[in-house]
Structures are given as C-alpha cells and as structure tokens.
Short mmCIF file of C-alpha atoms and ligand atoms in Angstrom, two decimals:
data_model
loop_
_atom_site.label_atom_id
_atom_site.label_comp_id
_atom_site.label_asym_id
_atom_site.label_seq_id
_atom_site.Cartn_x
_atom_site.Cartn_y
_atom_site.Cartn_z
CA MET A 1 105.02 75.88 86.23
CA ALA A 2 102.23 73.31 86.58
CA GLU A 3 103.36 69.59 87.24
CA THR A 4 103.08 67.27 84.28
CA ILE A 5 102.17 64.19 84.00
CA PHE A 6 105.59 62.68 83.75
CA SER A 7 106.90 64.38 87.03
CA LYS A 8 103.58 62.98 88.62
CA ILE A 9 105.34 59.25 86.75
CA ILE A 10 108.30 60.47 88.77
CA ARG A 11 107.15 61.18 92.25
CA ARG A 12 105.27 57.74 91.68
CA GLY A 13 102.10 59.39 91.74
CA ILE A 14 100.27 57.54 88.92
CA PRO A 15 101.32 54.49 87.49
CA ALA A 16 103.46 53.65 84.34
CA ASP A 17 105.57 50.79 82.79
CA ILE A 18 108.96 51.48 83.59
CA VAL A 19 112.02 49.50 81.74
CA TYR A 20 114.91 51.34 83.42
CA GLU A 21 115.48 54.26 85.58
CA ASP A 22 119.02 55.90 87.12
CA THR A 23 119.87 59.12 88.82
CA ARG A 24 119.21 61.47 86.38
CA CYS A 25 116.26 59.72 83.67
CA LEU A 26 113.82 57.51 83.86
CA ALA A 27 112.19 55.22 80.87
CA PHE A 28 108.92 54.00 80.52
CA ARG A 29 106.68 52.29 78.00
CA ASP A 30 104.01 55.04 76.07
CA ILE A 31 100.51 54.83 77.24
CA ASN A 32 99.49 54.95 73.51
CA PRO A 33 102.16 52.95 71.59
CA GLN A 34 103.33 53.88 68.13
CA ALA A 35 105.43 50.99 67.39
CA PRO A 36 105.42 47.27 68.80
CA THR A 37 108.58 49.28 70.90
CA HIS A 38 107.61 52.60 72.23
CA ILE A 39 109.53 53.85 75.13
CA LEU A 40 110.12 57.72 76.73
CA ILE A 41 112.69 58.47 77.79
CA ILE A 42 112.89 61.56 80.32
CA PRO A 43 115.39 63.73 82.48
CA LYS A 44 113.97 63.57 86.36
CA GLU A 45 114.84 67.37 85.96
CA GLU A 46 112.26 69.36 84.92
CA LEU A 47 113.09 70.45 81.25
CA GLU A 48 110.18 71.54 79.20
CA GLY A 49 111.83 70.64 76.19
CA LEU A 50 114.56 70.44 73.82
CA GLN A 51 113.73 73.75 73.39
CA ALA A 52 114.52 74.95 76.82
CA ALA A 53 117.88 73.14 77.27
CA ALA A 54 120.82 74.84 77.71
CA PRO A 55 124.65 74.48 77.84
CA GLN A 56 124.72 72.60 81.06
CA HIS A 57 122.47 69.93 79.46
CA GLU A 58 124.62 68.76 77.20
CA GLN A 59 125.73 65.92 79.49
CA LEU A 60 121.86 64.91 80.41
CA LEU A 61 121.13 65.39 76.49
CA GLY A 62 124.02 62.56 75.91
CA HIS A 63 122.88 60.42 78.22
CA LEU A 64 119.18 60.54 77.59
CA LEU A 65 120.53 59.18 73.94
CA LEU A 66 122.99 56.72 75.46
CA VAL A 67 119.83 54.97 77.28
CA ALA A 68 117.94 55.13 74.71
CA ALA A 69 120.28 53.57 72.64
CA ARG A 70 121.06 50.94 75.68
CA LEU A 71 117.01 50.23 76.02
CA ALA A 72 116.92 49.56 72.31
CA GLU A 73 119.52 46.88 72.31
CA GLN A 74 117.50 45.18 75.46
CA GLU A 75 114.41 45.74 73.49
CA GLY A 76 115.75 43.44 70.72
CA ILE A 77 115.79 45.69 68.14
CA ALA A 78 119.02 47.47 67.56
CA ALA A 79 119.90 45.44 65.00
CA ALA A 80 117.11 46.20 62.64
CA GLY A 81 117.02 49.88 63.80
CA TYR A 82 114.98 51.63 65.43
CA ARG A 83 114.10 55.87 65.95
CA CYS A 84 114.39 58.68 68.07
CA ALA A 85 112.46 61.36 67.85
CA ILE A 86 112.34 64.67 69.93
CA ASN A 87 109.15 66.66 69.69
CA ALA A 88 110.03 70.74 70.37
CA GLY A 89 107.00 72.54 71.21
CA PRO A 90 103.76 73.21 69.18
CA GLU A 91 104.70 72.56 65.51
CA GLY A 92 107.10 70.00 66.73
CA GLY A 93 103.97 68.16 68.32
CA GLN A 94 105.14 67.78 71.73
CA THR A 95 101.86 67.60 73.84
CA VAL A 96 103.76 66.94 77.10
CA CYS A 97 106.05 69.63 78.11
CA HIS A 98 108.75 67.86 80.14
CA LEU A 99 111.53 66.98 77.77
CA HIS A 100 111.26 63.14 76.68
CA VAL A 101 112.66 60.91 73.85
CA HIS A 102 110.49 58.52 71.82
CA LEU A 103 112.34 55.37 71.21
CA LEU A 104 110.37 53.38 68.64
CA GLY A 105 110.85 50.44 66.52
CA GLY A 106 109.85 47.02 65.88
CA ARG A 107 108.57 47.27 62.60
CA GLN A 108 109.40 49.80 59.42
CA MET A 109 109.83 53.28 60.25
CA GLU A 110 108.66 56.20 57.77
CA TRP A 111 110.47 59.19 56.26
CA PRO A 112 109.01 61.60 56.20
CA PRO A 113 107.23 61.20 59.67
CA GLY A 114 104.04 63.44 58.75
P1 AMP B 1 104.75 64.16 72.94
O1 AMP B 1 103.59 64.32 71.37
O2 AMP B 1 105.77 64.05 72.10
O3 AMP B 1 104.31 65.50 73.79
O4 AMP B 1 104.56 63.12 73.39
C1 AMP B 1 104.15 62.58 75.10
C2 AMP B 1 103.71 60.98 74.78
O5 AMP B 1 103.68 60.99 75.86
C3 AMP B 1 102.78 60.69 73.75
O6 AMP B 1 102.89 59.59 72.67
C4 AMP B 1 101.28 59.97 74.88
O7 AMP B 1 101.25 58.47 74.31
C5 AMP B 1 102.35 59.98 76.11
N1 AMP B 1 101.67 60.18 77.05
C6 AMP B 1 101.05 60.81 77.82
N2 AMP B 1 100.59 60.15 79.09
C7 AMP B 1 101.13 59.01 79.40
C8 AMP B 1 101.38 58.07 80.62
N3 AMP B 1 100.39 58.67 81.16
N4 AMP B 1 102.07 57.34 80.68
C9 AMP B 1 103.18 56.94 79.60
N5 AMP B 1 102.68 57.96 78.23
C10 AMP B 1 101.86 58.59 77.87
#
C-alpha cells in the first residue's frame, strides 16, 4: 500500500498542527477547515478506513471517538455541540486512505451534510 499523507504526518515527514498524541492515535488540525474547529483524529496503525475495520479494531475505534469527545471539551465546543464524521470509500467522500475521524464544531451544523 502506498504511503498516505497521514502516515507521513505520523512519522513527522511533513508538518501538521498536532493537538493531541498518545500511543494509539494522533490528532491534528485539518489543513482546509470546514468549521472554526476542524480536527482529524487518526490511528497510528495503518488502517485504510472504516470499511477495512475488523473485530480486532473494536477498542481502537472506541478510543478514537473518546479522544474526539475529549478534544471537543478541550476546544470549548462540547457544550454547544459538535459533529464527528467518518467518510468511508469514494461515495462516502473519503479522499485520504487512512482512517480518520473529523471533529467539527464552532458553528451550526446542517443536515443532510451533502
Ligand atoms: P476525507 O475527505 O474524509 O478523506 O478527509 C481528508 C481530510 O484531510 C480533508 O478534510 C483534508 O482537508 C485533510 N487534509 C489533507 N491533507 C492534509 C494535511 N497535510 N494536513 C491536514 N489535513 C489534511
């Protein structure tokens, strides 16, 4: 599998505005933010997307969402509300083939997302 831009960020091959890191994941600000807060939470393990997740990823997936909730608190958007989104595959709008949770907030979200 070709190295993705997110793998390069994990190994510090390219810069990113990193806001959180632990042994399992990394979180950094999206380069093209769609809301005042737009953070991507990614596993350090290479996982193509939610469509490639298997039972052994259950804890990791839960961890990514809990980190998102913690970051929402940290960003001051938890009380007002926020959105977590995972785009999976081409029709899901996924453009980077490394699983990532979008944390978006700081403005009113709309539905359907388009
Ligand atoms: P998706 O369309 O769900 O695959 O989301 C990929 C996201 O990665 C987009 O919101 C991009 O703006 C973001 N992105 C791409 N390259 C970078 C980068 N070098 N640093 C931060 N965010 C990036």
